[in-house]
Coordinates of C-alpha atoms in Angstrom, one line a residue:
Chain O
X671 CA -14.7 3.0 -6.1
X672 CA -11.8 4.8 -7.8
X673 CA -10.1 5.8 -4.5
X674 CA -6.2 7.0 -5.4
X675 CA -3.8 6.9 -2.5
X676 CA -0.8 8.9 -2.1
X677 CA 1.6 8.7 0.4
X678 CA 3.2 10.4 2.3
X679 CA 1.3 13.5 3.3
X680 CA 3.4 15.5 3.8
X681 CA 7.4 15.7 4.0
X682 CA 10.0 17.8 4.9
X683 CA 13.5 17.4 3.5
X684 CA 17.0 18.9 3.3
X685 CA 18.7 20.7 0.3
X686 CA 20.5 18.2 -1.9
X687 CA 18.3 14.8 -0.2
X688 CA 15.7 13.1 -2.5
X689 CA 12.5 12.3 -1.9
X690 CA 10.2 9.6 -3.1
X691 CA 6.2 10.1 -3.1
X692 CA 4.2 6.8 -3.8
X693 CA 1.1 7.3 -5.7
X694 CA -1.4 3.8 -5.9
X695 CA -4.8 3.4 -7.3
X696 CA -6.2 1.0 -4.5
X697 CA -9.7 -0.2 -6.2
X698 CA -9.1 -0.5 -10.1
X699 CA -5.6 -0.8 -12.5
X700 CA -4.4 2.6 -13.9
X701 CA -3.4 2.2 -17.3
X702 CA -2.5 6.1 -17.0
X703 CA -0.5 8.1 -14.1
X704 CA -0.2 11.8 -13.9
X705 CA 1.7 14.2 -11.7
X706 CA 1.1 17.3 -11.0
X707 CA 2.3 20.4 -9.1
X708 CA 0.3 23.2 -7.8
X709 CA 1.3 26.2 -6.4
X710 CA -0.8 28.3 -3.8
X711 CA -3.6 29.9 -5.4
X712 CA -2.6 28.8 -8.6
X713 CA -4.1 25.6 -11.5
X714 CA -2.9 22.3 -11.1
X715 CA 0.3 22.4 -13.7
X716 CA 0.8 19.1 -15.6
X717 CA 4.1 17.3 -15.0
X718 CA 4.3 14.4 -16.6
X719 CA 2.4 11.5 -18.2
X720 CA 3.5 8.0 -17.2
X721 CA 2.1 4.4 -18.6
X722 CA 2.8 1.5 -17.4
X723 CA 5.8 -0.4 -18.6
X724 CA 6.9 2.6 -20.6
X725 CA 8.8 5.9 -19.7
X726 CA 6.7 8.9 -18.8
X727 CA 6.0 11.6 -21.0
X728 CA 7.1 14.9 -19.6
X729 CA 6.0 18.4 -20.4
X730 CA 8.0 21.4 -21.7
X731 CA 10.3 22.9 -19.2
X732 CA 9.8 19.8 -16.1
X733 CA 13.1 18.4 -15.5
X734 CA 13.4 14.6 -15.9
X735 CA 16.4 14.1 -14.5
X736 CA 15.2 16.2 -11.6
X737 CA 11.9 13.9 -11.0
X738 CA 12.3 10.9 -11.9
X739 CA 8.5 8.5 -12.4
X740 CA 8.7 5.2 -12.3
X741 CA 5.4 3.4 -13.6
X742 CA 6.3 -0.3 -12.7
X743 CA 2.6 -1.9 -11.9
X744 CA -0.2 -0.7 -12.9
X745 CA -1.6 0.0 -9.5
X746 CA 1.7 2.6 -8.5
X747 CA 3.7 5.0 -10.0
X748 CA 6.4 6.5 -7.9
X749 CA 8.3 10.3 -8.1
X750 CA 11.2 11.2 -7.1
X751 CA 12.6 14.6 -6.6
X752 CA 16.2 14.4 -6.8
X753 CA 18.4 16.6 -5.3
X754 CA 15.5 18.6 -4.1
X755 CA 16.1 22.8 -3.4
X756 CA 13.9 25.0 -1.8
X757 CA 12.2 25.9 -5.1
X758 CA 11.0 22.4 -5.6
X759 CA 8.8 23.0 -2.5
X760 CA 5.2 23.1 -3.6
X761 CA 2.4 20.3 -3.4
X762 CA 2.6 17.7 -5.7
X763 CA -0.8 15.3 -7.0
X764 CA -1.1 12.7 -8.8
X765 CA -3.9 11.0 -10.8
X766 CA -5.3 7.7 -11.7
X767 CA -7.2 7.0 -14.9
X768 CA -8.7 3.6 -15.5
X769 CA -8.9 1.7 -18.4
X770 CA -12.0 1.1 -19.1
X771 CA -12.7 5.2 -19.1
X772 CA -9.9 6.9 -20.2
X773 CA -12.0 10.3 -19.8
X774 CA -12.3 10.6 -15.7
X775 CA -9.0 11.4 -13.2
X776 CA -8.9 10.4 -10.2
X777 CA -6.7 12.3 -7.9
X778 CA -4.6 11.5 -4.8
X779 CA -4.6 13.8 -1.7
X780 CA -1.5 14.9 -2.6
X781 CA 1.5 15.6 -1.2
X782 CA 3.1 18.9 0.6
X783 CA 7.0 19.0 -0.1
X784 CA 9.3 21.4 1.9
X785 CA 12.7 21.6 1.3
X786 CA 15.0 23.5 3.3
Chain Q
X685 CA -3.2 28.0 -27.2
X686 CA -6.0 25.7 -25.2
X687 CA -6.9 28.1 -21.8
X688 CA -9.4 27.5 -18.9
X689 CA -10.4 30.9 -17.5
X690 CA -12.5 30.8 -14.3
X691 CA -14.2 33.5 -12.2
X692 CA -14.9 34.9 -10.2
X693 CA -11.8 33.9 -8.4
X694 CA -13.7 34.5 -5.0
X695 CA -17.3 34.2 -4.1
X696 CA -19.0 34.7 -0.6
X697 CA -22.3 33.2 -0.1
X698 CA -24.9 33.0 2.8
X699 CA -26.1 29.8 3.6
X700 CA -29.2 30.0 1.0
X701 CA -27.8 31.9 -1.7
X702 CA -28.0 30.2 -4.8
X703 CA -25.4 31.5 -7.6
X704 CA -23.1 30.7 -10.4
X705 CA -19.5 29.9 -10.8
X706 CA -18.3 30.3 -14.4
X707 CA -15.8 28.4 -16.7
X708 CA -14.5 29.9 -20.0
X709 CA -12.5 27.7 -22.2
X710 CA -10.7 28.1 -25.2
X711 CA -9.6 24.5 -27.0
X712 CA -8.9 23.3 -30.1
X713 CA -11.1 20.6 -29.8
X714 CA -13.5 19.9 -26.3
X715 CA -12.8 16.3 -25.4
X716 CA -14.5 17.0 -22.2
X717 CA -15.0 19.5 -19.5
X718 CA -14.4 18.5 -16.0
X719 CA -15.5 20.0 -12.6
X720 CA -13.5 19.2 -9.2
X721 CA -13.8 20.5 -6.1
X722 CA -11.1 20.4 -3.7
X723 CA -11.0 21.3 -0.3
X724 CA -7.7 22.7 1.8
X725 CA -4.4 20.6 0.8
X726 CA -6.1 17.6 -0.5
X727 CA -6.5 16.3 -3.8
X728 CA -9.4 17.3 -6.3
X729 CA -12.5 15.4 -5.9
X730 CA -14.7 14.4 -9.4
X731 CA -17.9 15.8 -9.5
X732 CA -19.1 16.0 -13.4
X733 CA -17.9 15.5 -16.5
X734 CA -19.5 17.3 -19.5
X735 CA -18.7 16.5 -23.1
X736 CA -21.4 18.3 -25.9
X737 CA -23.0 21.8 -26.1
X738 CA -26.5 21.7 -24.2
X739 CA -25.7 18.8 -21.9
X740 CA -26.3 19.0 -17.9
X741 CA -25.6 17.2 -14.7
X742 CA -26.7 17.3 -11.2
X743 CA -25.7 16.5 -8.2
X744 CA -27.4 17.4 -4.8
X745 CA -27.3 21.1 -5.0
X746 CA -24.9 21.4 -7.9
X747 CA -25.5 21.8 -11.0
X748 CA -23.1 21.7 -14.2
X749 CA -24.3 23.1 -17.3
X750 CA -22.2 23.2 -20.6
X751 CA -21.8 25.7 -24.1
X752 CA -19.7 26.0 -26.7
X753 CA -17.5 28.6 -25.1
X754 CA -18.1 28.1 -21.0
X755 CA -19.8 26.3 -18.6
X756 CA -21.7 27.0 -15.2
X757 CA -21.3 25.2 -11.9
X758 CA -24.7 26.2 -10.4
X759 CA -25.2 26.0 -7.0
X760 CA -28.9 26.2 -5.3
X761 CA -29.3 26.7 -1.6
X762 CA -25.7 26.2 -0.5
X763 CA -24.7 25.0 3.0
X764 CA -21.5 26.0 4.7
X765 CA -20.5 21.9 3.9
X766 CA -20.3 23.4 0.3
X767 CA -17.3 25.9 1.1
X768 CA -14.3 24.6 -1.4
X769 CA -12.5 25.6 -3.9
X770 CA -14.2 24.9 -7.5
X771 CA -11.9 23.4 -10.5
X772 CA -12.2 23.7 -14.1
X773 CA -10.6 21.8 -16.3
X774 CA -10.8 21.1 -20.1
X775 CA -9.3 17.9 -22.3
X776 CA -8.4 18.6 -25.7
X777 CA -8.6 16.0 -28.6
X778 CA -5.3 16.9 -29.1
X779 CA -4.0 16.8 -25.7
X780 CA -4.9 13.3 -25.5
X781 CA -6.2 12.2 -21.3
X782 CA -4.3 15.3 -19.9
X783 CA -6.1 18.3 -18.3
X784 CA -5.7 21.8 -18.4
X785 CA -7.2 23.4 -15.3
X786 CA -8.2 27.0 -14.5
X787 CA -7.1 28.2 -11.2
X788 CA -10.4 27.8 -9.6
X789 CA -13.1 29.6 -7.6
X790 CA -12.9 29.7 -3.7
X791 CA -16.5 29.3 -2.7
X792 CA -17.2 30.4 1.3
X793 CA -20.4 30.0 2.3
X794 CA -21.3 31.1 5.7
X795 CA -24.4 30.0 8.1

């Protein structure tokens, strides 16, 4: 149980194009969605909190006009990098926490952005 | 400010070679300590979740073990299978469900 899916893999986009990354909890509802980015060698680095049926909550210094969440169901939350640049390459994951313990994250295998 | 500090940041076993990874945390409050393991872009995988002074979990040949200032991933007898990177991370009362992660310990283990 608790299997996240994320999706896709892996992309690679050009400067200026957005991208959309698809993150669903496929064996229990998510009452809570994270994203988050990691950069080689480095921690996971929170983005943003999302619920279901309400805005996300971002963190200090994340752009939410540049990635935009969307936490329609609560089986997916979407991200989408808008007007993506170079920098914005990195690998981006997202969790899953279930309801019934709020405790435990479940991640996604993530998904490797390039942007040229 | 709430930090996770793991080391080392590198560890090379032989298949056999039991050791320790360690965890230091600094947090207003300890909701719960958390160890992942994640392999070569993918995602973290759960392994334990710790949440008072003096507790422990196992799991196969891991073992997590937890203070009031760090916490040891133990690992008896490794196999090459084990080789992964090895993720801290600590949720404070304050912080509500989110994580704060260390930046991990990449564990090779060779046969």
């Amino acid at each position: 149980g608790a299997v996240v899916s994320q999706h896709p893999s892996w992309v690679i986009c050009k400067s200026g194009t957005s991208v959309k990354i698809e993150c669903r909890s496929l064996d229990f509802q998510a009452t809570t969605m994270f994203w988050y980015r990691q950069f080689p060698k480095q921690s996971l680095m929170l983005m943003a909190t999302s619920n279901e049926g309400s805005k996300a909550t971002y963190e200090q210094g994340v752009e939410k006009d540049k990635f935009l969440i969307n936490h329609a169901s609560l089986t997916l939350s979407t991200l989408t990098v808008t007007s993506a640049h170079p920098e914005d390459s990195s690998f981006y994951i997202c969790s899953a926490t279930p309801g019934r313990n709020q405790n435990i994250q479940y991640f996604g295998a993530g998904t490797r952005l390039s942007v040229l | 400010e709430d930090q996770v500090t793991q080391s080392p940041e590198a560890l090379r076993l032989q298949e056999g070679e039991s050791s320790s990874l360690n965890c230091s945390y600094t947090v207003s409050g300890l909701r719960g300590l958390f160890w992942y393991r994640q392999d070569p872009g993918k995602g973290p995988e759960f392994l334990f979740t710790l949440y008072s002074a003096g507790e422990e979990k196992e799991k196969e040949r891991l073992k997590a073990t937890l203070t009031k200032k760090e916490s040891f991933l133990h690992i008896t007898a490794p196999k090459p299978e084990d080789s992964a990177t090895y993720l801290c991370a600590v949720q404070a009362n304050q912080a509500g469900t989110a994580l704060i992660f260390g930046k991990g310990t990449t564990l090779s283990v060779s046969s």
